[in-house]
Tab-separated table of C-alpha atoms in Angstrom:
chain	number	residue	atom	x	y	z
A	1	UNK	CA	14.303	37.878	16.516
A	2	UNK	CA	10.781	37.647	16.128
A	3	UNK	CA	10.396	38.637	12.401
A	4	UNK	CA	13.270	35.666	11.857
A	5	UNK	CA	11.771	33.349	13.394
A	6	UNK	CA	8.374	34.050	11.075
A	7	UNK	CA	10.541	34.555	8.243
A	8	UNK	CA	12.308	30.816	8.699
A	9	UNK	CA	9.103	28.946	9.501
A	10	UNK	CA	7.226	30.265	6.356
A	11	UNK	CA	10.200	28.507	4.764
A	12	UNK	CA	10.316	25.619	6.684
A	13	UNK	CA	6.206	25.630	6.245
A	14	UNK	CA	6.313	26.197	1.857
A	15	UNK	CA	9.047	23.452	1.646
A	16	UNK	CA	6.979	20.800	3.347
A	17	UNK	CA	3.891	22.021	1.617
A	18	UNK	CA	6.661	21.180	-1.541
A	19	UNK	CA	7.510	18.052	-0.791
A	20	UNK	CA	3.717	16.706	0.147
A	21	UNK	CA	3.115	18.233	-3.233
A	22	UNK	CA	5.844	16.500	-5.130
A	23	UNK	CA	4.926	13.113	-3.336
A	24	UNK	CA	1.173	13.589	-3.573
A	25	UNK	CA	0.063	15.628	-6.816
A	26	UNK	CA	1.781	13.174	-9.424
A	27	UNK	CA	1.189	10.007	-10.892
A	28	UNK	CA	2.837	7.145	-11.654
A	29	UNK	CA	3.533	3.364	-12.424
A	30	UNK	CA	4.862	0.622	-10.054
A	31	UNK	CA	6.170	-2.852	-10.508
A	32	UNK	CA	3.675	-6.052	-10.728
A	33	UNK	CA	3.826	-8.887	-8.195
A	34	UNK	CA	3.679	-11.998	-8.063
A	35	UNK	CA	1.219	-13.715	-6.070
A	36	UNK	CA	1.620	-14.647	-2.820
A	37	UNK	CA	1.461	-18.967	-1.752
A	38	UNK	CA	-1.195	-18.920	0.319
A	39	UNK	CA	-3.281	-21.849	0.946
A	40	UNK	CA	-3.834	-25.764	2.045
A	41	UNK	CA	-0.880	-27.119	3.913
A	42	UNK	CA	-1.958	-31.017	3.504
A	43	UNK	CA	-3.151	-32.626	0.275
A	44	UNK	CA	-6.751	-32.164	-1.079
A	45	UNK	CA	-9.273	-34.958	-1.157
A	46	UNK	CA	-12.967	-34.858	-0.248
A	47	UNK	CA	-14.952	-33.297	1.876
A	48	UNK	CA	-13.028	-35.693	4.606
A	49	UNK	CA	-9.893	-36.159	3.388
A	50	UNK	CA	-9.644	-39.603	4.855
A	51	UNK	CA	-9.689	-41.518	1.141
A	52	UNK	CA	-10.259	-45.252	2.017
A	53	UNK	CA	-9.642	-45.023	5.942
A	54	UNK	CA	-13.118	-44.324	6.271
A	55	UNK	CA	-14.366	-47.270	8.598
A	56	UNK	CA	-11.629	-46.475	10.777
A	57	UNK	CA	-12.026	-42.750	10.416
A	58	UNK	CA	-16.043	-43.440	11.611
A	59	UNK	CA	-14.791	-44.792	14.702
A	60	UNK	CA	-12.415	-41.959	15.654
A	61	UNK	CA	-15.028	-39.646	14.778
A	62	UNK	CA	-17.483	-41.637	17.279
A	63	UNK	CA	-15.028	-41.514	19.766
A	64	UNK	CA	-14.481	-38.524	19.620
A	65	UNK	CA	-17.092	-36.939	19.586
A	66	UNK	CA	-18.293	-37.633	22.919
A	67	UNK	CA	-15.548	-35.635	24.150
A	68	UNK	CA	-16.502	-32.444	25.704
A	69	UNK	CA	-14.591	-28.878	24.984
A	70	UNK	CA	-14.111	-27.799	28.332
A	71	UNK	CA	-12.262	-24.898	28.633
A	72	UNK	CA	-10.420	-23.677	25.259
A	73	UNK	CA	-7.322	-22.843	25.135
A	74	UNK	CA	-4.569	-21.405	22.628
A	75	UNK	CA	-1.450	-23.357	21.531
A	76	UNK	CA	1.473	-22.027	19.926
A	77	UNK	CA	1.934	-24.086	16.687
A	78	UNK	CA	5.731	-23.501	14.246
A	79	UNK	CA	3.912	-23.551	10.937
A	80	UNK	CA	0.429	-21.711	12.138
A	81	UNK	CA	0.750	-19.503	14.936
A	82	UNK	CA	-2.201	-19.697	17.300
A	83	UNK	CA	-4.320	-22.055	17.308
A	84	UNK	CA	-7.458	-23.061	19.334
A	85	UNK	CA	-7.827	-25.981	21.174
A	86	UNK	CA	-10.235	-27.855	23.623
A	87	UNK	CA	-9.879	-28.613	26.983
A	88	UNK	CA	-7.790	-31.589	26.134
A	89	UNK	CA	-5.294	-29.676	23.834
A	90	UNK	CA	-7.010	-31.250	20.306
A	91	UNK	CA	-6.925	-28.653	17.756
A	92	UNK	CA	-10.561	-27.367	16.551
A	93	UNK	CA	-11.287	-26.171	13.052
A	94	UNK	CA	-13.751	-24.639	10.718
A	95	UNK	CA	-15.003	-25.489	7.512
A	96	UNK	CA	-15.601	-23.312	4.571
A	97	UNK	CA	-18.931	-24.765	3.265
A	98	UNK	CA	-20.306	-23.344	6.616
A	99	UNK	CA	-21.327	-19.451	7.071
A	100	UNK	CA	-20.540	-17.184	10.126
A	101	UNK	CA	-22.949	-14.888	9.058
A	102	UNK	CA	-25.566	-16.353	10.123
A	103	UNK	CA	-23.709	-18.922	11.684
A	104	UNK	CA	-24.523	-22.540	9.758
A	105	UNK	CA	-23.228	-25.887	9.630
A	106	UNK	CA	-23.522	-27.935	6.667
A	107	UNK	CA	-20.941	-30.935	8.083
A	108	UNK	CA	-24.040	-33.759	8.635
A	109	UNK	CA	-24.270	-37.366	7.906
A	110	UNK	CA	-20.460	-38.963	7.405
A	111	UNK	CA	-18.734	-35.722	7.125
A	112	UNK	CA	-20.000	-35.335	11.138
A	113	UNK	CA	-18.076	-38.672	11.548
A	114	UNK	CA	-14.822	-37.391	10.081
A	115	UNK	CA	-15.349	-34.154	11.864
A	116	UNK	CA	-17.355	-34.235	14.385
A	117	UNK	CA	-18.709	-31.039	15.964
A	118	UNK	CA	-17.858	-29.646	19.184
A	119	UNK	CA	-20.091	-29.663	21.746
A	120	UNK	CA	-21.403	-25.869	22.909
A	121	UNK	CA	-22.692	-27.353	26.385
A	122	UNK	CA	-19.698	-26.861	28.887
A	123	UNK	CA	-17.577	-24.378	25.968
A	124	UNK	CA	-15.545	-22.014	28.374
A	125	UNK	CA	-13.276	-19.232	27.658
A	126	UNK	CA	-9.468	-20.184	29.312
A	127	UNK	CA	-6.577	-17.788	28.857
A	128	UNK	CA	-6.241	-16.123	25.187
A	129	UNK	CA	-9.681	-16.511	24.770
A	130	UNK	CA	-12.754	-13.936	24.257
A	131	UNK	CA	-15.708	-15.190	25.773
A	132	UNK	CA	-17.777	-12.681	23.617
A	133	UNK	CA	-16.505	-15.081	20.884
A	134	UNK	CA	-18.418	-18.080	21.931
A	135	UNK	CA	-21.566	-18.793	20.540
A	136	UNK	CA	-23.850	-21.932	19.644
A	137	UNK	CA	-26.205	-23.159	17.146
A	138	UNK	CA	-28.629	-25.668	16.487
A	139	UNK	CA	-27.964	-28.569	14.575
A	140	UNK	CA	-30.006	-30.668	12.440
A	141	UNK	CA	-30.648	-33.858	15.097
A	142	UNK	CA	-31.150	-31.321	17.346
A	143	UNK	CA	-27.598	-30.934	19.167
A	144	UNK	CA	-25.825	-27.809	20.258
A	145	UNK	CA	-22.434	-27.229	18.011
A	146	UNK	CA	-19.825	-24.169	19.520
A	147	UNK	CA	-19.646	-21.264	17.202
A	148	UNK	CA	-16.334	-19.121	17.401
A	149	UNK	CA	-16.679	-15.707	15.736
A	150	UNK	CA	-19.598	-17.173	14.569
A	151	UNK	CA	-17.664	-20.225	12.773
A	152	UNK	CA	-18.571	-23.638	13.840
A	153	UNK	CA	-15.897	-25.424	15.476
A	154	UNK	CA	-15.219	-28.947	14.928
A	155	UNK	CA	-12.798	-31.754	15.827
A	156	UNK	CA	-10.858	-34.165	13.447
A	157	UNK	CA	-11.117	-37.848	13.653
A	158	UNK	CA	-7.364	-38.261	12.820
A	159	UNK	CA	-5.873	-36.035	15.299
A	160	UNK	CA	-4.985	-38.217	17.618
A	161	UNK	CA	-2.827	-36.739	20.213
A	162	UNK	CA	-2.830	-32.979	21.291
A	163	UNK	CA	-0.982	-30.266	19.012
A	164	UNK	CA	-2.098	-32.371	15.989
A	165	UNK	CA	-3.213	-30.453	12.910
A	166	UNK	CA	-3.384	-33.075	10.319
A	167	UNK	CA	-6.917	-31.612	9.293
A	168	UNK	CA	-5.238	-28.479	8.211
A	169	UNK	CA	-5.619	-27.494	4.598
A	170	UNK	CA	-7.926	-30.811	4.208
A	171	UNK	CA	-9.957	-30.552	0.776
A	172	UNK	CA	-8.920	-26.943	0.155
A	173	UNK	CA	-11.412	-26.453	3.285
A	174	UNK	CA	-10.939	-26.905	6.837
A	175	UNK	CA	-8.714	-25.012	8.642
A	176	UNK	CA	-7.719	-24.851	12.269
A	177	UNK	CA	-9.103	-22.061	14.165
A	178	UNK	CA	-7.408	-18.912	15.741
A	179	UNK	CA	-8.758	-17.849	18.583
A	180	UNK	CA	-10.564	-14.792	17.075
A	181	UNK	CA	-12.756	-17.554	14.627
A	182	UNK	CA	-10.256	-16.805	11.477
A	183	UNK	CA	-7.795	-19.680	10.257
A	184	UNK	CA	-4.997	-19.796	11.633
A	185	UNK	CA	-2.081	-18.964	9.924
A	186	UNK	CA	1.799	-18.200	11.101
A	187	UNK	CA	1.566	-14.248	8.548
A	188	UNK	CA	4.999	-14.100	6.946
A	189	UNK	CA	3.414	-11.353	5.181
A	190	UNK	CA	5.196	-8.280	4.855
A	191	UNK	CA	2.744	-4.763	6.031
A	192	UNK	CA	1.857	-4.369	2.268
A	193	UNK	CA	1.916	-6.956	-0.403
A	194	UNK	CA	0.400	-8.012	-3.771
A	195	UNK	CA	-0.931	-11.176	-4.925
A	196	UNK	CA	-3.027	-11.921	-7.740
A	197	UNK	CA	-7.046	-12.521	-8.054
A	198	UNK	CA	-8.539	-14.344	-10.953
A	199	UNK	CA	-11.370	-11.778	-11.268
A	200	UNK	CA	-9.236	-8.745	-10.361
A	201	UNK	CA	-5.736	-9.090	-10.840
A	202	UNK	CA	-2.677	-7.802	-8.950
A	203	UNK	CA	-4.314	-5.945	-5.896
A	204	UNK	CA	-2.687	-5.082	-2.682
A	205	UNK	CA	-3.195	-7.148	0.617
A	206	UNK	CA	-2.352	-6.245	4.113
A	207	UNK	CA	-0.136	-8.175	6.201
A	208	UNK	CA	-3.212	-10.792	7.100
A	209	UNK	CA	-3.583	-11.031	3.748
A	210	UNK	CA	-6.473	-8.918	3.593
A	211	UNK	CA	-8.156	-7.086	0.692
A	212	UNK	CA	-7.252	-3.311	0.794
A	213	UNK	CA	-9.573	-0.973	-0.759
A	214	UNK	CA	-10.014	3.158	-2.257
A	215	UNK	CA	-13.151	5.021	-1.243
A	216	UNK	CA	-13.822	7.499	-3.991
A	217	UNK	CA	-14.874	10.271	-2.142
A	218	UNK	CA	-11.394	10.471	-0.463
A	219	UNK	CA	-8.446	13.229	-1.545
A	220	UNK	CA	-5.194	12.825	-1.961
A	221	UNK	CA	-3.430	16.348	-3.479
A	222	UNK	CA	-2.130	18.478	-2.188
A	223	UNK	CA	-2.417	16.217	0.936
A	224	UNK	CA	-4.345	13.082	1.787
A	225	UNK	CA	-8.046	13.246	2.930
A	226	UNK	CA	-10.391	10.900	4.051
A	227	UNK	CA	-14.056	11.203	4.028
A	228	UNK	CA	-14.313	7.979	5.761
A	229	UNK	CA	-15.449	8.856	9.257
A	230	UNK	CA	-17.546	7.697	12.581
A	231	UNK	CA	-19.767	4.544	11.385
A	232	UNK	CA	-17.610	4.289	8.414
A	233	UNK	CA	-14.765	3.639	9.717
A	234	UNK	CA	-16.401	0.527	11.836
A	235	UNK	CA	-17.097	-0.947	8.472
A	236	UNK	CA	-14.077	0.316	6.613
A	237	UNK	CA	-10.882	-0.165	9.102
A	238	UNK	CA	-8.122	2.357	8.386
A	239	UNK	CA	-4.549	0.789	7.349
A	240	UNK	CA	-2.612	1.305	10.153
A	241	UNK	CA	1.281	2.855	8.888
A	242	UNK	CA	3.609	0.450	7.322
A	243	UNK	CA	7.047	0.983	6.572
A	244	UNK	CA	8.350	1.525	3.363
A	245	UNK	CA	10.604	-1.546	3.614
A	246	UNK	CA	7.939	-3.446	4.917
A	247	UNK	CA	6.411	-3.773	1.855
A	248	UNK	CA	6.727	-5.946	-1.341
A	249	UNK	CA	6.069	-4.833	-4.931
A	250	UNK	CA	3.996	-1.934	-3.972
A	251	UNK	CA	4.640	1.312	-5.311
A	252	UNK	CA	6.771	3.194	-3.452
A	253	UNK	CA	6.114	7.130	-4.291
A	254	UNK	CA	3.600	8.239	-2.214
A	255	UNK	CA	3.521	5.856	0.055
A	256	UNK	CA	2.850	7.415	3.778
A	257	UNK	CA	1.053	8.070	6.241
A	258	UNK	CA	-1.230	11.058	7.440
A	259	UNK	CA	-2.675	11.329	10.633
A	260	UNK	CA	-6.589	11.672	10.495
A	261	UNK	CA	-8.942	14.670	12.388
A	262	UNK	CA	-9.521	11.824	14.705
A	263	UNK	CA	-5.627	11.219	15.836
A	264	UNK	CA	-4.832	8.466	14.112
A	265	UNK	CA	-2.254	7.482	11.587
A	266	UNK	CA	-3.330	5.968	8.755
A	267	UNK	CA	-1.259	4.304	5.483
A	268	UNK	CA	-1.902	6.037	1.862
A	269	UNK	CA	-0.723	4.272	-1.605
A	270	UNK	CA	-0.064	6.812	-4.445
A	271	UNK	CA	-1.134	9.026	-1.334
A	272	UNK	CA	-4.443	7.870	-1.576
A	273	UNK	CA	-5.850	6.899	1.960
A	274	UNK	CA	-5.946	2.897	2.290
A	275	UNK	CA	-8.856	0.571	4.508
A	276	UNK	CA	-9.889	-3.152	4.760
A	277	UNK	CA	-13.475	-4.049	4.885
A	278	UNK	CA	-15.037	-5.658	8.107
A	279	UNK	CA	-17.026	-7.975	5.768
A	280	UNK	CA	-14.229	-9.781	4.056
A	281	UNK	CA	-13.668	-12.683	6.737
A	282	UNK	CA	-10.766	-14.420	4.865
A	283	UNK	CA	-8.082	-14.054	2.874
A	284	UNK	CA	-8.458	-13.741	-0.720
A	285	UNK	CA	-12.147	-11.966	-0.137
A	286	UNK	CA	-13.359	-9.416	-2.061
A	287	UNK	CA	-16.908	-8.869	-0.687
A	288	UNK	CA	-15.969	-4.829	-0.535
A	289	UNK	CA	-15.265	-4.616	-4.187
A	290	UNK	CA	-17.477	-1.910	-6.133
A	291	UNK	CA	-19.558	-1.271	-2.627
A	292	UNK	CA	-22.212	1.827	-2.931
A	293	UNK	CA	-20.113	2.346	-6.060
A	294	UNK	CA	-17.283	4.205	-5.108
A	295	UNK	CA	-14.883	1.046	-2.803
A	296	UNK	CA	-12.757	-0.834	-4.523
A	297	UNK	CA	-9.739	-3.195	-4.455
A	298	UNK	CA	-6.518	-1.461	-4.894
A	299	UNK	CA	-3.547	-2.321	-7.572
A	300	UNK	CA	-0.132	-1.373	-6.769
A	301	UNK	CA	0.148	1.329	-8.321
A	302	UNK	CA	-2.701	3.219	-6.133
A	303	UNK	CA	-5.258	2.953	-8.712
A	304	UNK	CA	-9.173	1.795	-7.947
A	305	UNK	CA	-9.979	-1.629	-9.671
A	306	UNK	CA	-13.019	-1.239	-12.073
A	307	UNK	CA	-14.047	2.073	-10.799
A	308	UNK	CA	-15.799	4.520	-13.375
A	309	UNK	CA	-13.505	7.131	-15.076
A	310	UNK	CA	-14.086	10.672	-13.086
């Protein structure tokens, strides 16, 4: 009984080594995609977006304004998920022109009017929200603006009544927060998806929309490897495991998952181990591309965008 049950897991053992072989030590193509429609949900004007209602707009602004946040809260909004909100249910947003990293605001002058700046002074973290989250900065007449994952956080003069989100997709920039600092978006994104960059072309995104990248030094025949470890991994998220109908014009052979020396399962294309970088902040970032020379976005097929031939 013994020497059978040797003889029957060698064969159970060489046909698995097979098929990891089969799905892993061959390439091949994949279809293209088409992009995904991501982007501003209301009509792009300037840096306000109020076109001529801009006496009126001053006013709103001016009102409110002296509003305090209070505690912040999260609403559930149809079209965008969750979304932040002050103490009085207005929707908050950020603005593109500013950074997170440092945090900066460059909304002075009018734009302030149209959206003016939340007030850091009594900011408190309500249900939903991370306190560690919460910041301030200084701006330029000398007031203290809320930061939210290092974003500032504003107000919009036409929002008028809680829930409102008519500054949403204003200009091509100012988006409501989530409560993490990100925009807000309802993802209808499948795990895996592809949409289309104007510098890179068709590269897989994950189901936030985020770039996914290759690290060069990983392995992927006759079984997935990744060198990406400790302190790496901080700055280079693994992909999580997706299922293969969870996914939309990505190739399909060798797609898995392996489970790392650490425990954890993590999501190959082509079998090639798959991360996100922690300093792309939005969707449609790329900041990870060519990094140390050997990250880079991938296509669907599997393949490394404008790395060097090995």
């Amino acid at each position: 009984m013994k020497t059978s049950w040797r003889s029957a897991s060698l064969a159970v053992g060489a046909v698995a080594v097979l098929a990891l072989t089969t799905a892993c030590g061959q390439d091949g193509g994949g279809a293209r995609a088409v992009s995904q429609n991501v982007g501003a949900t209301a009509p792009a004007g300037d840096y306000s977006g109020l076109g001529n209602a801009g006496s009126d707009a001053a006013k709103e602004g001016q009102d409110t304004a002296a509003q305090t946040a209070g505690e912040l809260a999260v609403a559930e909004n149809p079209e965008l998920g969750k979304v932040l909100t002050d103490s009085a249910g207005m929707t908050l947003y950020r603005f593109d022109a500013d950074t997170a990293e440092p945090p900066k605001s460059t909304c002075d002058g009018d734009c302030a009017k149209a959206w003016p700046p939340v007030p850091a002074d009594d900011a408190t973290a309500g249900d939903g929200v991370d306190k560690k989250l919460l910041g301030e900065i200084t701006r330029s007449d000398g007031t203290k603006q809320l930061t939210v994952g290092g974003w500032p956080a504003y107000r919009y003069a036409k929002d008028t009544a809680a829930g409102d989100v008519r500054g949403q997709g204003v200009g091509d920039k100012w988006y409501a927060l989530a409560p993490d600092g990100k925009k807000a978006r309802l993802s209808n994104l499948p795990g895996l998806s592809v949409r289309h960059d104007t510098n890179l072309g068709d590269i897989i995104v994950d189901k936030n929309g985020m770039t996914v990248y290759r690290f060069l030094k990983d392995k992927a025949w006759p079984k997935p490897v990744s060198a990406c470890t400790g302190a790496c991994l901080e700055k280079w998220p693994a992909v999580s495991p997706v299922a293969a109908d969870d996914t939309k014009d990505v190739q399909k052979k060798g797609l898995m998952s392996f489970t790392r020396p650490d425990g954890v399962k993590q999501q190959t294309v082509n079998c090639w181990p798959i991360y996100t970088f922690s300093g792309d902040k939005a969707e449609g970032d790329i900041n990870g591309q060519g990094v140390g020379g050997t990250w880079y976005a991938v296509t669907p097929e599997g393949k490394p965008v404008g790395a060097p031939k090995q």
